[in-house]
PDB file of C-alpha atoms in Angstrom:
ATOM      1  CA  UNK O  31       0.000   0.000   0.000  1.00  0.00           C
ATOM      2  CA  UNK O  32       2.848   2.385   0.805  1.00  0.00           C
ATOM      3  CA  UNK O  33       4.433   1.613  -2.541  1.00  0.00           C
ATOM      4  CA  UNK O  34       1.132   2.423  -4.307  1.00  0.00           C
ATOM      5  CA  UNK O  35       0.812   5.718  -2.432  1.00  0.00           C
ATOM      6  CA  UNK O  36       4.397   6.536  -3.295  1.00  0.00           C
ATOM      7  CA  UNK O  37       4.008   5.807  -6.973  1.00  0.00           C
ATOM      8  CA  UNK O  38       0.553   7.271  -7.519  1.00  0.00           C
ATOM      9  CA  UNK O  39       0.240   9.835  -4.744  1.00  0.00           C
ATOM     10  CA  UNK O  40       3.565  11.598  -5.250  1.00  0.00           C
ATOM     11  CA  UNK O  41       2.601  13.215  -8.572  1.00  0.00           C
ATOM     12  CA  UNK O  42      -0.477  14.712  -6.883  1.00  0.00           C
ATOM     13  CA  UNK O  43       1.667  16.424  -4.264  1.00  0.00           C
ATOM     14  CA  UNK O  44       4.058  17.806  -6.861  1.00  0.00           C
ATOM     15  CA  UNK O  45       1.312  19.400  -8.971  1.00  0.00           C
ATOM     16  CA  UNK O  46       1.425  23.171  -8.654  1.00  0.00           C
ATOM     17  CA  UNK O  47      -1.762  25.173  -8.282  1.00  0.00           C
ATOM     18  CA  UNK O  48      -2.911  27.033 -11.374  1.00  0.00           C
ATOM     19  CA  UNK O  49      -1.401  30.475 -11.785  1.00  0.00           C
ATOM     20  CA  UNK O  50      -3.669  32.990 -13.509  1.00  0.00           C
ATOM     21  CA  UNK O  51      -1.087  35.803 -13.639  1.00  0.00           C
ATOM     22  CA  UNK O  52      -0.779  37.669 -16.899  1.00  0.00           C
ATOM     23  CA  UNK O  53      -2.430  40.049 -19.303  1.00  0.00           C
ATOM     24  CA  UNK O  54      -5.649  38.657 -20.751  1.00  0.00           C
ATOM     25  CA  UNK O  55      -7.554  39.885 -23.808  1.00  0.00           C
ATOM     26  CA  UNK O  56     -11.245  39.027 -23.915  1.00  0.00           C
ATOM     27  CA  UNK O  57     -12.351  36.879 -26.849  1.00  0.00           C
ATOM     28  CA  UNK O  58     -15.666  38.616 -27.548  1.00  0.00           C
ATOM     29  CA  UNK O  59     -16.748  35.983 -30.094  1.00  0.00           C
ATOM     30  CA  UNK O  60     -16.476  33.174 -27.528  1.00  0.00           C
ATOM     31  CA  UNK O  61     -17.806  35.150 -24.535  1.00  0.00           C
ATOM     32  CA  UNK O  62     -21.407  35.509 -23.429  1.00  0.00           C
ATOM     33  CA  UNK O  63     -22.912  38.923 -22.933  1.00  0.00           C
ATOM     34  CA  UNK O  64     -22.642  39.901 -19.276  1.00  0.00           C
ATOM     35  CA  UNK O  65     -26.035  40.536 -17.669  1.00  0.00           C
ATOM     36  CA  UNK O  66     -26.786  44.032 -16.461  1.00  0.00           C
ATOM     37  CA  UNK O  67     -26.596  45.922 -14.214  1.00  0.00           C
ATOM     38  CA  UNK O  68     -22.825  45.920 -14.128  1.00  0.00           C
ATOM     39  CA  UNK O  69     -22.384  47.491 -10.739  1.00  0.00           C
ATOM     40  CA  UNK O  70     -23.869  44.591  -8.784  1.00  0.00           C
ATOM     41  CA  UNK O  71     -20.602  42.810  -8.225  1.00  0.00           C
ATOM     42  CA  UNK O  72     -17.912  45.359  -8.907  1.00  0.00           C
ATOM     43  CA  UNK O  73     -15.910  46.638  -5.951  1.00  0.00           C
ATOM     44  CA  UNK O  74     -14.758  50.226  -5.626  1.00  0.00           C
ATOM     45  CA  UNK O  75     -11.304  51.026  -7.001  1.00  0.00           C
ATOM     46  CA  UNK O  76      -8.672  49.864  -4.564  1.00  0.00           C
ATOM     47  CA  UNK O  77     -11.200  47.757  -2.666  1.00  0.00           C
ATOM     48  CA  UNK O  78     -10.376  44.316  -1.322  1.00  0.00           C
ATOM     49  CA  UNK O  79     -12.678  42.630  -3.786  1.00  0.00           C
ATOM     50  CA  UNK O  80     -16.268  42.564  -4.798  1.00  0.00           C
ATOM     51  CA  UNK O  81     -16.415  39.109  -6.217  1.00  0.00           C
ATOM     52  CA  UNK O  82     -18.090  38.379  -9.467  1.00  0.00           C
ATOM     53  CA  UNK O  83     -17.005  39.738 -12.770  1.00  0.00           C
ATOM     54  CA  UNK O  84     -19.924  42.129 -12.937  1.00  0.00           C
ATOM     55  CA  UNK O  85     -19.827  43.886 -16.252  1.00  0.00           C
ATOM     56  CA  UNK O  86     -16.104  43.994 -15.980  1.00  0.00           C
ATOM     57  CA  UNK O  87     -14.722  44.119 -19.457  1.00  0.00           C
ATOM     58  CA  UNK O  88     -17.923  45.090 -21.252  1.00  0.00           C
ATOM     59  CA  UNK O  89     -16.694  47.062 -24.222  1.00  0.00           C
ATOM     60  CA  UNK O  90     -18.750  45.166 -26.781  1.00  0.00           C
ATOM     61  CA  UNK O  91     -19.150  46.631 -30.168  1.00  0.00           C
ATOM     62  CA  UNK O  92     -16.498  49.335 -29.919  1.00  0.00           C
ATOM     63  CA  UNK O  93     -13.698  47.220 -31.378  1.00  0.00           C
ATOM     64  CA  UNK O  94     -11.370  48.107 -28.519  1.00  0.00           C
ATOM     65  CA  UNK O  95      -9.172  45.423 -27.023  1.00  0.00           C
ATOM     66  CA  UNK O  96     -10.542  44.405 -23.632  1.00  0.00           C
ATOM     67  CA  UNK O  97      -7.552  43.796 -21.369  1.00  0.00           C
ATOM     68  CA  UNK O  98      -7.631  42.330 -17.862  1.00  0.00           C
ATOM     69  CA  UNK O  99      -4.428  42.140 -15.803  1.00  0.00           C
ATOM     70  CA  UNK O 100      -4.094  39.435 -13.149  1.00  0.00           C
ATOM     71  CA  UNK O 101      -1.324  39.241 -10.554  1.00  0.00           C
ATOM     72  CA  UNK O 102      -1.212  36.143  -8.373  1.00  0.00           C
ATOM     73  CA  UNK O 103       1.097  34.939  -5.656  1.00  0.00           C
ATOM     74  CA  UNK O 104       0.787  32.062  -3.209  1.00  0.00           C
ATOM     75  CA  UNK O 105      -1.825  33.739  -0.986  1.00  0.00           C
ATOM     76  CA  UNK O 106      -3.531  36.409  -3.077  1.00  0.00           C
ATOM     77  CA  UNK O 107      -4.889  37.461  -6.436  1.00  0.00           C
ATOM     78  CA  UNK O 108      -5.306  40.980  -7.802  1.00  0.00           C
ATOM     79  CA  UNK O 109      -7.401  41.746 -10.881  1.00  0.00           C
ATOM     80  CA  UNK O 110      -7.283  45.069 -12.731  1.00  0.00           C
ATOM     81  CA  UNK O 111     -10.080  45.452 -15.274  1.00  0.00           C
ATOM     82  CA  UNK O 112     -10.035  47.780 -18.314  1.00  0.00           C
ATOM     83  CA  UNK O 113     -11.704  50.593 -16.347  1.00  0.00           C
ATOM     84  CA  UNK O 114      -8.877  50.487 -13.788  1.00  0.00           C
ATOM     85  CA  UNK O 115     -10.985  48.872 -11.072  1.00  0.00           C
ATOM     86  CA  UNK O 116      -8.771  46.784  -8.812  1.00  0.00           C
ATOM     87  CA  UNK O 117     -10.153  43.746  -7.012  1.00  0.00           C
ATOM     88  CA  UNK O 118      -8.017  41.950  -4.437  1.00  0.00           C
ATOM     89  CA  UNK O 119      -8.680  38.466  -3.111  1.00  0.00           C
ATOM     90  CA  UNK O 120      -7.083  36.430  -0.355  1.00  0.00           C
ATOM     91  CA  UNK O 121      -6.899  32.800  -1.500  1.00  0.00           C
ATOM     92  CA  UNK O 122      -7.377  31.111   1.876  1.00  0.00           C
ATOM     93  CA  UNK O 123     -11.097  30.349   1.445  1.00  0.00           C
ATOM     94  CA  UNK O 124     -12.011  32.323   4.573  1.00  0.00           C
ATOM     95  CA  UNK O 125     -14.879  34.811   4.227  1.00  0.00           C
ATOM     96  CA  UNK O 126     -14.136  38.490   4.595  1.00  0.00           C
ATOM     97  CA  UNK O 127     -16.223  41.628   4.254  1.00  0.00           C
ATOM     98  CA  UNK O 128     -15.789  43.988   1.340  1.00  0.00           C
ATOM     99  CA  UNK O 129     -17.392  47.333   0.681  1.00  0.00           C
ATOM    100  CA  UNK O 130     -19.561  47.809  -2.373  1.00  0.00           C
ATOM    101  CA  UNK O 131     -19.580  50.666  -4.849  1.00  0.00           C
ATOM    102  CA  UNK O 132     -22.366  52.470  -2.983  1.00  0.00           C
ATOM    103  CA  UNK O 133     -20.473  52.452   0.288  1.00  0.00           C
ATOM    104  CA  UNK O 134     -23.704  51.459   2.069  1.00  0.00           C
ATOM    105  CA  UNK O 135     -23.811  47.693   1.720  1.00  0.00           C
ATOM    106  CA  UNK O 136     -21.150  45.121   2.516  1.00  0.00           C
ATOM    107  CA  UNK O 137     -20.453  41.921   0.617  1.00  0.00           C
ATOM    108  CA  UNK O 138     -19.149  38.630   2.029  1.00  0.00           C
ATOM    109  CA  UNK O 139     -16.386  37.292  -0.239  1.00  0.00           C
ATOM    110  CA  UNK O 140     -14.453  34.020  -0.355  1.00  0.00           C
ATOM    111  CA  UNK O 141     -11.747  32.942  -2.784  1.00  0.00           C
ATOM    112  CA  UNK O 142      -9.748  29.750  -2.939  1.00  0.00           C
ATOM    113  CA  UNK O 143      -7.932  27.448  -5.301  1.00  0.00           C
ATOM    114  CA  UNK O 144      -9.625  24.098  -5.797  1.00  0.00           C
ATOM    115  CA  UNK O 145      -7.381  21.857  -7.821  1.00  0.00           C
ATOM    116  CA  UNK O 146      -6.775  23.611 -11.126  1.00  0.00           C
ATOM    117  CA  UNK O 147      -9.617  26.094 -10.641  1.00  0.00           C
ATOM    118  CA  UNK O 148     -10.046  29.324  -8.738  1.00  0.00           C
ATOM    119  CA  UNK O 149     -13.464  29.716  -7.099  1.00  0.00           C
ATOM    120  CA  UNK O 150     -14.649  33.170  -5.990  1.00  0.00           C
ATOM    121  CA  UNK O 151     -17.938  33.499  -4.127  1.00  0.00           C
ATOM    122  CA  UNK O 152     -19.741  36.696  -3.171  1.00  0.00           C
ATOM    123  CA  UNK O 153     -22.954  37.236  -1.217  1.00  0.00           C
ATOM    124  CA  UNK O 154     -24.336  40.754  -1.014  1.00  0.00           C
ATOM    125  CA  UNK O 155     -27.555  42.654  -0.408  1.00  0.00           C
ATOM    126  CA  UNK O 156     -29.624  43.247  -3.517  1.00  0.00           C
ATOM    127  CA  UNK O 157     -32.850  45.084  -4.081  1.00  0.00           C
ATOM    128  CA  UNK O 158     -32.236  48.681  -3.114  1.00  0.00           C
ATOM    129  CA  UNK O 159     -32.236  48.492   0.669  1.00  0.00           C
ATOM    130  CA  UNK O 160     -29.578  46.738   2.736  1.00  0.00           C
ATOM    131  CA  UNK O 161     -30.879  43.386   3.920  1.00  0.00           C
ATOM    132  CA  UNK O 162     -33.764  43.050   1.446  1.00  0.00           C
ATOM    133  CA  UNK O 163     -32.617  39.977  -0.491  1.00  0.00           C
ATOM    134  CA  UNK O 164     -29.220  38.677  -1.437  1.00  0.00           C
ATOM    135  CA  UNK O 165     -27.407  38.148  -4.687  1.00  0.00           C
ATOM    136  CA  UNK O 166     -24.945  35.276  -4.776  1.00  0.00           C
ATOM    137  CA  UNK O 167     -22.215  35.315  -7.368  1.00  0.00           C
ATOM    138  CA  UNK O 168     -19.980  32.325  -8.012  1.00  0.00           C
ATOM    139  CA  UNK O 169     -17.051  32.542 -10.418  1.00  0.00           C
ATOM    140  CA  UNK O 170     -15.029  29.535 -11.503  1.00  0.00           C
ATOM    141  CA  UNK O 171     -11.770  30.396 -13.247  1.00  0.00           C
ATOM    142  CA  UNK O 172     -10.039  27.692 -15.293  1.00  0.00           C
ATOM    143  CA  UNK O 173      -7.070  27.579 -17.646  1.00  0.00           C
ATOM    144  CA  UNK O 174      -6.727  25.548 -20.818  1.00  0.00           C
ATOM    145  CA  UNK O 175      -4.076  22.794 -20.602  1.00  0.00           C
ATOM    146  CA  UNK O 176      -1.563  24.989 -22.478  1.00  0.00           C
ATOM    147  CA  UNK O 177      -2.271  27.973 -20.162  1.00  0.00           C
ATOM    148  CA  UNK O 178      -3.144  30.272 -23.068  1.00  0.00           C
ATOM    149  CA  UNK O 179      -6.922  30.506 -22.527  1.00  0.00           C
ATOM    150  CA  UNK O 180      -8.712  31.596 -19.358  1.00  0.00           C
ATOM    151  CA  UNK O 181     -12.405  30.797 -18.994  1.00  0.00           C
ATOM    152  CA  UNK O 182     -14.453  32.426 -16.246  1.00  0.00           C
ATOM    153  CA  UNK O 183     -17.854  30.816 -15.700  1.00  0.00           C
ATOM    154  CA  UNK O 184     -20.134  32.968 -13.556  1.00  0.00           C
ATOM    155  CA  UNK O 185     -23.462  32.221 -11.897  1.00  0.00           C
ATOM    156  CA  UNK O 186     -25.638  35.043 -10.489  1.00  0.00           C
ATOM    157  CA  UNK O 187     -28.303  33.675  -8.150  1.00  0.00           C
ATOM    158  CA  UNK O 188     -31.087  35.807  -6.675  1.00  0.00           C
ATOM    159  CA  UNK O 189     -34.443  34.703  -5.262  1.00  0.00           C
ATOM    160  CA  UNK O 190     -36.094  35.414  -8.617  1.00  0.00           C
ATOM    161  CA  UNK O 191     -33.623  34.132 -11.195  1.00  0.00           C
ATOM    162  CA  UNK O 192     -30.339  32.379 -11.849  1.00  0.00           C
ATOM    163  CA  UNK O 193     -28.143  33.632 -14.693  1.00  0.00           C
ATOM    164  CA  UNK O 194     -25.107  31.799 -16.041  1.00  0.00           C
ATOM    165  CA  UNK O 195     -22.555  33.184 -18.433  1.00  0.00           C
ATOM    166  CA  UNK O 196     -18.949  32.653 -19.415  1.00  0.00           C
ATOM    167  CA  UNK O 197     -16.164  34.892 -20.511  1.00  0.00           C
ATOM    168  CA  UNK O 198     -13.160  33.678 -22.462  1.00  0.00           C
ATOM    169  CA  UNK O 199      -9.782  35.425 -22.435  1.00  0.00           C
ATOM    170  CA  UNK O 200      -6.602  34.760 -24.396  1.00  0.00           C
ATOM    171  CA  UNK O 201      -3.149  35.355 -22.910  1.00  0.00           C
ATOM    172  CA  UNK O 202      -1.525  38.409 -24.444  1.00  0.00           C
TER     173      UNK O 202
END
C-alpha cells in the first residue's frame, strides 16, 4: 500500500496550483454577454474585492481590445479590469467583508484554489435596501491545458432568477 501511495500519490503532491497571472484579452466571439446591471458585483477602485465579474470588461461593439491584468502569488490574487478597477482576493477560502460601490452595503467574499480552478464566491444585499434579499455570485476560473486561454464561468443567483454566463480570455 505504501508503494502504491508513493508511486501514484507523489505526482499529486508535486502538482502546482494554477497560476492565472498575466495580461488577458477578452475573446468577444467566444464570450457571453454579461447581464446588467454591471455594478452589482464590482468593488470600488482599490477595494479588497467585490467578487463576481460584474460587467467587468464590457466594451462590446467598440472594437477596442478588452484587457484584464491578473497578478497572483501564493496567498492572493489581484485583478485590474479595463476601467482600472482593482479587485483583491485572499486565497485562503475564509470569508471576509468587502465594501460595495455604494459604500452602504457590505459583501461577504471568499476565494480559494480548488485543484486547477479558482473559485470566488460573493454574497451581497440586492434590491435597493440593505438586507432586502441577497445576490450570490460564483465565479469559476479555469485555464486551458496549455495555459493560453482563461475561462471564467459565472453564476448570479437571486431569489427570482439564476443567470449563467462565461467569458473567455486569451493570454496576451
